[in-house]
Every structure is written in C-alpha cells, then in structure tokens.
mmCIF file of C-alpha atoms in Angstrom:
data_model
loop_
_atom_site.group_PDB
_atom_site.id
_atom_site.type_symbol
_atom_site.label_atom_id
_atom_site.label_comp_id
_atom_site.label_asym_id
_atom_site.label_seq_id
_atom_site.Cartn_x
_atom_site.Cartn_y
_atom_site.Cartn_z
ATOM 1 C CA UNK A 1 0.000 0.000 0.000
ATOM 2 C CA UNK A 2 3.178 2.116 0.172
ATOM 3 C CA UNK A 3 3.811 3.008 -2.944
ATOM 4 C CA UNK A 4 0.440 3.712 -4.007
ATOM 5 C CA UNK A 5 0.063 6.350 -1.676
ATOM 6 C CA UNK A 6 3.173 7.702 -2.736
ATOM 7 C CA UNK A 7 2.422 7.283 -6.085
ATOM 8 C CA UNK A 8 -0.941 9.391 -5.435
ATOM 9 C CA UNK A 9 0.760 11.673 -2.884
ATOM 10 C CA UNK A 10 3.239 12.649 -5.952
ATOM 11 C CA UNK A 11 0.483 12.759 -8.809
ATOM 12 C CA UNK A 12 -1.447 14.997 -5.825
ATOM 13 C CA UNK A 13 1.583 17.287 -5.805
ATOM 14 C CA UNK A 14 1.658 17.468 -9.882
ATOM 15 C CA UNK A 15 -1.952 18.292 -9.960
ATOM 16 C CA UNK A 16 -1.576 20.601 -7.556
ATOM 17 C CA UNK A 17 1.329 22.699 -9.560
ATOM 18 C CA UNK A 18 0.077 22.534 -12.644
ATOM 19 C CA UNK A 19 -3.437 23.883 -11.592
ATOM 20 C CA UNK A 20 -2.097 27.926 -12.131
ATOM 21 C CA UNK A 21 -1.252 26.952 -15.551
ATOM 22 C CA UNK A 22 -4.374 27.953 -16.944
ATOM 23 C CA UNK A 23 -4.437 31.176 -14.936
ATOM 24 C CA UNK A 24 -0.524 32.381 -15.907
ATOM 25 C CA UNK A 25 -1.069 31.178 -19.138
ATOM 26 C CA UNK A 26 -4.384 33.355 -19.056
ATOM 27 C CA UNK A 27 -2.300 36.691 -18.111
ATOM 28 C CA UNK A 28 0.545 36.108 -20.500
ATOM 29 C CA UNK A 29 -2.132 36.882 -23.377
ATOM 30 C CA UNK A 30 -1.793 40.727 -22.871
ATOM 31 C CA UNK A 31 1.945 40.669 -22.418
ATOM 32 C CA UNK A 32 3.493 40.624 -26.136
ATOM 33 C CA UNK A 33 6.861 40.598 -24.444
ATOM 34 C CA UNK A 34 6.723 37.049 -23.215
ATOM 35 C CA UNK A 35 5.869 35.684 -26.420
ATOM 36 C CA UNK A 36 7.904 33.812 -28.630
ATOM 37 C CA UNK A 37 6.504 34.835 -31.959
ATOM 38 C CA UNK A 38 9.492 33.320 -33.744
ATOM 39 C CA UNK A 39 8.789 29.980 -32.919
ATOM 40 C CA UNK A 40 4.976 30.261 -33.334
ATOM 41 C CA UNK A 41 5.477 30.783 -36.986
ATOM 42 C CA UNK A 42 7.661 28.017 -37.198
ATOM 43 C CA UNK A 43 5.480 25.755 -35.746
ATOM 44 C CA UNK A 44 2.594 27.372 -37.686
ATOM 45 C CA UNK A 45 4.717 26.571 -40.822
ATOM 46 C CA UNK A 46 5.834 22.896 -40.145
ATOM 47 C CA UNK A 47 2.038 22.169 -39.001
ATOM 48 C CA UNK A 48 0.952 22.610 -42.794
ATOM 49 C CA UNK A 49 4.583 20.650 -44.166
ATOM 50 C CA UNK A 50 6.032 18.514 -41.322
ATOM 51 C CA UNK A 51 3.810 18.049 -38.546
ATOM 52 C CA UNK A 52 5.696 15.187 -37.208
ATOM 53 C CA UNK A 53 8.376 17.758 -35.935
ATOM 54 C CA UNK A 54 5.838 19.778 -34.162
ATOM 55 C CA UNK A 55 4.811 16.565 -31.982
ATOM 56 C CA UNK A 56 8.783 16.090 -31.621
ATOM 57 C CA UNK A 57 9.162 19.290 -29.911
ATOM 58 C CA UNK A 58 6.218 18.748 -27.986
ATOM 59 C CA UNK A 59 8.101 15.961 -26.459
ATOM 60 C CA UNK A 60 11.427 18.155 -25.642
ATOM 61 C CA UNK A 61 8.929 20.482 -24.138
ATOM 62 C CA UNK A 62 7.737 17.825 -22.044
ATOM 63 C CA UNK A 63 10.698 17.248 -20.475
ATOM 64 C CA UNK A 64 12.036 20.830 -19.671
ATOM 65 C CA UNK A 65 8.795 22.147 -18.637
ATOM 66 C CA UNK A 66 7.182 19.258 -17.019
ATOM 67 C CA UNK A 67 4.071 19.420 -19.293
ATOM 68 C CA UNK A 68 2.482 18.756 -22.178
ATOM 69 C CA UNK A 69 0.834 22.357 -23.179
ATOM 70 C CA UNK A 70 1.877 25.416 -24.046
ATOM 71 C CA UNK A 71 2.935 27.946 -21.164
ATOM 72 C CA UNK A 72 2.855 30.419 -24.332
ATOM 73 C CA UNK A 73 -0.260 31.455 -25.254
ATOM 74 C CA UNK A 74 0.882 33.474 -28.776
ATOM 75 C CA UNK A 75 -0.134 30.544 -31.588
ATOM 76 C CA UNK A 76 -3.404 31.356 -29.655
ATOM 77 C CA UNK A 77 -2.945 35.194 -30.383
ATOM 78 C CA UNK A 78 -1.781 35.362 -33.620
ATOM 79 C CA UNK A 79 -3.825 32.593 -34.879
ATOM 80 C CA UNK A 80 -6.927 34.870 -33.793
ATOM 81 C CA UNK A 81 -5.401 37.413 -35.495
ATOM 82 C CA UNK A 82 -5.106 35.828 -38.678
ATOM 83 C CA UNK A 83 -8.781 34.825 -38.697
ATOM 84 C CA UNK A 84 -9.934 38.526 -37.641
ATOM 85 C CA UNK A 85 -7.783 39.758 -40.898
ATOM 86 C CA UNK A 86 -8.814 36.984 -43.216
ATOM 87 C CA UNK A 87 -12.621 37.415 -42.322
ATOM 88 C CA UNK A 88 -12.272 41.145 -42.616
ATOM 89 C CA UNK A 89 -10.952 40.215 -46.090
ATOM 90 C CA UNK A 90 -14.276 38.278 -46.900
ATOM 91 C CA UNK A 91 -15.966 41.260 -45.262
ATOM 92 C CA UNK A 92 -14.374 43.365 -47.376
ATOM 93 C CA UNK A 93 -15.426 41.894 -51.000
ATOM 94 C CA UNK A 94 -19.000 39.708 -49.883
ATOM 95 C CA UNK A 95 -20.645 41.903 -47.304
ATOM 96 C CA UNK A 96 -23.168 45.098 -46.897
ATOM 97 C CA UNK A 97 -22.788 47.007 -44.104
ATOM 98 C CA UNK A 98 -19.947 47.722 -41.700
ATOM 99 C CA UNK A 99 -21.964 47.102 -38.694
ATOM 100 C CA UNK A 100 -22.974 43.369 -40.032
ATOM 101 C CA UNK A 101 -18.927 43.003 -40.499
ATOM 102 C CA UNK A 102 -18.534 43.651 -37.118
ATOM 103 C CA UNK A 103 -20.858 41.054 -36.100
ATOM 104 C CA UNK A 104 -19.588 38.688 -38.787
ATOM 105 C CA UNK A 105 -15.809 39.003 -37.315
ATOM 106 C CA UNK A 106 -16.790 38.452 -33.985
ATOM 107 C CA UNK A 107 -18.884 35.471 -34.425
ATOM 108 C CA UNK A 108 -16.734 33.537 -36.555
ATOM 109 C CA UNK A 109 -13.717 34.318 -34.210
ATOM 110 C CA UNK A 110 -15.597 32.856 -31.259
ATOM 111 C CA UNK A 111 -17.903 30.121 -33.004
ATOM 112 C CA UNK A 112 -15.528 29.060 -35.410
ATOM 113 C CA UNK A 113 -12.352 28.892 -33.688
ATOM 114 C CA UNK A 114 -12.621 29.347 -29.806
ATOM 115 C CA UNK A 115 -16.016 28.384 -28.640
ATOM 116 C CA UNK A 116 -15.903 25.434 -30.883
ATOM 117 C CA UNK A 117 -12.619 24.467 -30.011
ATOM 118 C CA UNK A 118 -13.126 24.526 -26.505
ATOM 119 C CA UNK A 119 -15.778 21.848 -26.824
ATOM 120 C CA UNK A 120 -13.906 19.730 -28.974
ATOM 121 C CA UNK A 121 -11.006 20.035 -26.448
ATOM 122 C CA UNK A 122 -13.317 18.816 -23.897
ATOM 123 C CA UNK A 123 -14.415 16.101 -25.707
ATOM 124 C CA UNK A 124 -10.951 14.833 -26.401
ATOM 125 C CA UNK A 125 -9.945 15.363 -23.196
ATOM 126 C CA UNK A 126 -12.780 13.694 -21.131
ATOM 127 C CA UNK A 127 -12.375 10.877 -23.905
ATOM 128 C CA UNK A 128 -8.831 10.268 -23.650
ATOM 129 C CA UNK A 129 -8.405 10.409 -20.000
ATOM 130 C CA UNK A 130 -12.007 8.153 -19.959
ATOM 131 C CA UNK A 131 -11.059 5.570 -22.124
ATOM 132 C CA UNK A 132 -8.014 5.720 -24.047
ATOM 133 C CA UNK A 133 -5.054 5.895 -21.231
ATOM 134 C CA UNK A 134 -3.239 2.558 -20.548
ATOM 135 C CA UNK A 135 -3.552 0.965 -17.363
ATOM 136 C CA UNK A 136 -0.552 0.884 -15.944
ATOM 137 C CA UNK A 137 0.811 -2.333 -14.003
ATOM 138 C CA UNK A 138 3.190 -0.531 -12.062
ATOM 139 C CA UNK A 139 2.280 1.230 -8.631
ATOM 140 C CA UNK A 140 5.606 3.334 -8.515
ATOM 141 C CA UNK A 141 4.515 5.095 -11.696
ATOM 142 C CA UNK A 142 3.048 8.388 -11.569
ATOM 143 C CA UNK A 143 -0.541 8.386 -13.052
ATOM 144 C CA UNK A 144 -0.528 10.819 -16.221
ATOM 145 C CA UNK A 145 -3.293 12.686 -17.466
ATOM 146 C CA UNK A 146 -4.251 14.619 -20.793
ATOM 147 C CA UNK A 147 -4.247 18.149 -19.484
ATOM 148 C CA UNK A 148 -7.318 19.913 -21.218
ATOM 149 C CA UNK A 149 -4.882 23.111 -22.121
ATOM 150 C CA UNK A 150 -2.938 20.210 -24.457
ATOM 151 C CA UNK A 151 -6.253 19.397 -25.928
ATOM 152 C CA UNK A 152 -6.748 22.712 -27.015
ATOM 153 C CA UNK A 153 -3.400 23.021 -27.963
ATOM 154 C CA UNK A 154 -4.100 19.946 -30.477
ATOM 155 C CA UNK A 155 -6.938 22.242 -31.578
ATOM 156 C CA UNK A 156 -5.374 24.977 -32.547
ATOM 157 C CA UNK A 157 -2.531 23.120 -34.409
ATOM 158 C CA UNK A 158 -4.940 20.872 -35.807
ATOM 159 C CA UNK A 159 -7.188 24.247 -36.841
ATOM 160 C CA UNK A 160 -4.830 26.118 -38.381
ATOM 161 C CA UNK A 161 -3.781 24.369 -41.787
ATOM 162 C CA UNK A 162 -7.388 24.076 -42.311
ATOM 163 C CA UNK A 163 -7.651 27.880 -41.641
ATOM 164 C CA UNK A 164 -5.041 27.962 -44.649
ATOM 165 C CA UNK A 165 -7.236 26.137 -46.872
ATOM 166 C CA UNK A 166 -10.828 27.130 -46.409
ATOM 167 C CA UNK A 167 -10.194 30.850 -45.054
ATOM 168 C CA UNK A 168 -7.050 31.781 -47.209
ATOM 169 C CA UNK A 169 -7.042 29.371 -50.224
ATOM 170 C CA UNK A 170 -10.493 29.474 -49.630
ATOM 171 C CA UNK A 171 -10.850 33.368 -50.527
ATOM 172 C CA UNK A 172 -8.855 32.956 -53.721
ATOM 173 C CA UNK A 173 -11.242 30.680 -55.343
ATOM 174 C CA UNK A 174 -13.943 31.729 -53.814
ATOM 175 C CA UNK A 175 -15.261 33.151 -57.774
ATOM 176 C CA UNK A 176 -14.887 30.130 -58.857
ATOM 177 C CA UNK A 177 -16.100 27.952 -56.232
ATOM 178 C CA UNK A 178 -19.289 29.868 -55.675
ATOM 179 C CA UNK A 179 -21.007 30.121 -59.375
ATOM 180 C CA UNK A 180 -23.191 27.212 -60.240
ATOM 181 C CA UNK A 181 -21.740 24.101 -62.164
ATOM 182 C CA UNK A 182 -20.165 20.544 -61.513
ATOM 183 C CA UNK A 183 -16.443 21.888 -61.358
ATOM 184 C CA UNK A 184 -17.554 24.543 -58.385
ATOM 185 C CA UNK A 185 -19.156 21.361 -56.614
ATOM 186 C CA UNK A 186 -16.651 18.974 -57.073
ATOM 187 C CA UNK A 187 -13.202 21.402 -56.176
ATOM 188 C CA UNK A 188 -15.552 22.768 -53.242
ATOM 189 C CA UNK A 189 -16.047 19.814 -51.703
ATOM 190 C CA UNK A 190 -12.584 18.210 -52.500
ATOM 191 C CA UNK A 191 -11.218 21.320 -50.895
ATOM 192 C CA UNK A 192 -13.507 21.252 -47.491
ATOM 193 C CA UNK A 193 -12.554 17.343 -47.498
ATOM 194 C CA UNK A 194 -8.854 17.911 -47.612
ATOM 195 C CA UNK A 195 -9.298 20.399 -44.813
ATOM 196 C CA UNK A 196 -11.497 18.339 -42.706
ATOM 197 C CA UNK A 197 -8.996 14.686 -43.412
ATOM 198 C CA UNK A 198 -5.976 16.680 -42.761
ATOM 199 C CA UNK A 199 -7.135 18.566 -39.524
ATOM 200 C CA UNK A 200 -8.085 15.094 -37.738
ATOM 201 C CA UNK A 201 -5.063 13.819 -38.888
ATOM 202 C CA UNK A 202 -3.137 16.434 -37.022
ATOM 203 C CA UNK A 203 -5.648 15.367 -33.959
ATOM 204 C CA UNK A 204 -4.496 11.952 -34.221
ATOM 205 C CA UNK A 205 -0.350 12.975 -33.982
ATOM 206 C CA UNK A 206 -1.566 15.143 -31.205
ATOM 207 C CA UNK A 207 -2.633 12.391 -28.850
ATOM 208 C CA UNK A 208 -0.517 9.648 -30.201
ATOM 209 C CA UNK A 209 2.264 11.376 -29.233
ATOM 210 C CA UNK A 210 1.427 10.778 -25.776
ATOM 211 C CA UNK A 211 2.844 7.633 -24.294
ATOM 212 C CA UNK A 212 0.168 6.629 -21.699
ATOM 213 C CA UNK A 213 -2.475 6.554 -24.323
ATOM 214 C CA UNK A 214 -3.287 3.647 -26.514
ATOM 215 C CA UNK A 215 -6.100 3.325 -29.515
ATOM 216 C CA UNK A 216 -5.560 6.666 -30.442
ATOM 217 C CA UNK A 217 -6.041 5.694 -33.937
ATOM 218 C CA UNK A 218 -9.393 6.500 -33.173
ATOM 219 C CA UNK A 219 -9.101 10.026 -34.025
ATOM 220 C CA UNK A 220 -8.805 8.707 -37.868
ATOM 221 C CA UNK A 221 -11.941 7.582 -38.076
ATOM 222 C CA UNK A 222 -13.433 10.827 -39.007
ATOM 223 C CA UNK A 223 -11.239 10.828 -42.209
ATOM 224 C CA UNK A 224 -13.480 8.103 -43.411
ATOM 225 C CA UNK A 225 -16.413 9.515 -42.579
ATOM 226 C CA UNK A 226 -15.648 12.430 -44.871
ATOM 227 C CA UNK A 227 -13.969 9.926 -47.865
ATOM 228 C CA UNK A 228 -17.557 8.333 -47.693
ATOM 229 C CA UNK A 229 -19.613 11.529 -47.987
ATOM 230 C CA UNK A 230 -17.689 13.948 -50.121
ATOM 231 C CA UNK A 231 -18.625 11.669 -53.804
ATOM 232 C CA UNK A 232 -22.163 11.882 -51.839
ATOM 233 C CA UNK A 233 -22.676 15.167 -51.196
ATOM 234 C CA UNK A 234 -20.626 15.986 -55.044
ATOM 235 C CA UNK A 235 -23.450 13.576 -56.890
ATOM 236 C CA UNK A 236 -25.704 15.390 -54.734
ATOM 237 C CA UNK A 237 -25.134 18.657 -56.043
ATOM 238 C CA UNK A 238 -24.154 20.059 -52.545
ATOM 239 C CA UNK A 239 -21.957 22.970 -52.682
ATOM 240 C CA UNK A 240 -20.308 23.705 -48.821
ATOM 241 C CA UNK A 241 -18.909 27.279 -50.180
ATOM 242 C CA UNK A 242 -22.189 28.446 -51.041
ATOM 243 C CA UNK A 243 -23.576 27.040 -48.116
ATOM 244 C CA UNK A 244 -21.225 28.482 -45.896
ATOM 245 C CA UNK A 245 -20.837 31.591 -47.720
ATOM 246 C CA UNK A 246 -24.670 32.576 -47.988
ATOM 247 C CA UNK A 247 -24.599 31.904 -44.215
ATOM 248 C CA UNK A 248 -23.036 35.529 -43.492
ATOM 249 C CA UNK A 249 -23.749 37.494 -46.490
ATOM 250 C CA UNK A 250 -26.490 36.226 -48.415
ATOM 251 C CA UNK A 251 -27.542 39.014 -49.937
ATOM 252 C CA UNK A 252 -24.753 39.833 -51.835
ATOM 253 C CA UNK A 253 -24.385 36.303 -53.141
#
C-alpha cells in the first residue's frame, strides 16, 4: 500500500502545480513581451509541411517544462489574429454594411475557432483520460493525465492548416467555387474534405504522441467519414462554399 500512496501523494503534488497553468497562461495573453513569436510561426509553418516535428518538440517540451501544453499562449494570439484579418478580407469583397462586419468578425472568431474548439477540447480530453489511457501495471509510476490546455493546444494546431485552406485558399477561389456548375461542386467539396482529413489527422499525432495513451487511432476515423460523404454530397449537387458563404452574407451572393 506504500507506494500507491506515494504514487498518489506525488500525482497529488503534480496536480496541484500545474493547476495555475491555466491562470498564468491566461495573463501572459496581454503581455506581447513574453511571447515567442518566432517559434509560433515556425510551428505554424511545419504544421501545414512537417507536422511530425511539431509533436517532436512537444516531447522536448515535455521534459524541460514538465508538461504537455503550451505555457505560451501566442499561436493562440496570432492565430486569432489571422482569422480577424482573413474574415475582414471576406468582409471586405462579400458583405453590406460595416456594422454586419462587425458582427460577422466576432462570431466567426468565437464560433468558429474558440467556442468550438473549446468543446472539442473537452471532448478529447474527457475521452482520452475516460477511455483511451493505458492501465498501468506498475504502482511506482506516476498516473498521467491529458491536461485539457494540451487538448486545445491539439486544436489549434490541428485548426490552423485548415484555416489555410478554407479561409485563405479558400478566398482565392472563392469566384470560382461559388457560381453554379459541376467543377464549383466537385473542387468545393474536395477542398472542405482535404481540410477536414488533414485537420483530424493532425488530432491523431496530437494524442498519439502521448505515451500513456493507446487506440488513439481512433481520431482517424473521421477521415473516413468524410472519404464516404464527399462523392455523396458531389453527386448530390451540394456545394459547402455556397452554403457556408450565404450563411453571413447572403444578400450579396
């Protein structure tokens, strides 16, 4: 009985410092100083060409800093940032009025990126630390635990090549995916697939990175889900830019 108390006594203690993460991490947001914006873009970079060495670094953070998540909250920032400017962009060629702008930035800065990404972080998180950590046979070990600031770090690296592709790419072809036709259909919704495969792939690296997990493979299962219905929604007819589009500004569409 020893050791498990110890064990508990010492995962007690862990919990215990890493509870004013959230809070420090929290204040850092208004303090540009503390940020490395260097290494944000790099990661930013390698997450649409090499995501494999994001995960790697991930690791080497784990063992300076004693945790999985970022202490840095400026992919967070300037992500946000990059989504304010790109939907201004949209505003700036689709929309009517600068009031319905404002209202168009906000809500797709909150609904598409941090409100909806802080319930998919809490899904992933309850779900991992649920049913997906490996029972370990060994008393002396310290239990480990998905902290939910990781899970919204795999999130936002998982969100932000697929902000490349349907916010910036996206905008590009945006003439040509939005008139009416076959080739609008079918490059729309091989587009939004790509985006949707590739940013659960990135989920998956996220959490298999993590040795105490097992059967993360789980997080590729959407991928098949969207193989199965993109040729249905293209025979369909269905066109997601459209449908997405004429969601903010349908009446200039």
């Amino acid at each position: 009985m020893l050791p498990t108390s110890v064990s508990k006594g010492r995962s007690s203690s862990s919990a215990s410092r890493t509870n004013p993460m959230f809070p420090q991490y929290l204040r850092r947001i208004i303090k540009w100083q503390q940020m490395d914006i260097e290494y944000t873009f790099w990661q930013m970079l390698h997450l649409c060409t090499s995501p494999k060495v994001v995960y790697q670094h991930t690791k080497y953070h784990k063992q300076t800093k004693n945790q999985w998540a970022r202490d840095d909250p400026a992919f967070v920032v300037i992500c946000s940032l990059l989504l304010s400017v790109a939907t201004i962009a949209y505003c700036a060629a689709y929309d009517h009025s600068a009031t319905h702008a404002i209202f168009v930035v906000i809500s797709v800065l909150l609904f598409h990126f941090l409100i909806t990404g802080a319930m998919l972080a809490t899904f992933c998180w309850f779900l991992t630390n649920s049913y997906l950590r490996e029972d370990s046979p060994n008393s002396h070990v310290v239990e480990q635990r998905v902290e939910w600031l990781y899970a919204f770090d795999v999130h936002c690296n998982s969100f932000f090549p697929m902000f490349v592709m349907l916010y910036v790419i996206h905008y590009f072809l945006s003439p040509l995916l939005m008139v009416h036709g076959f080739i609008p259909v079918l490059l729309s919704n091989l587009l939004f697939m790509a985006a949707a495969s590739y940013y659960h792939y990135l989920n998956f690296l996220g959490y298999d990175v993590l040795p105490f997990l097992e059967r993360t493979t789980f997080f590729l299962y959407p991928i098949g889900v969207c193989i199965v219905l993109s040729p249905i929604l293209i025979l369909s007819g269905f066109n997601p830019s459209r449908y997405f589009m004429n969601m903010y500004f349908s009446r200039r569409l």
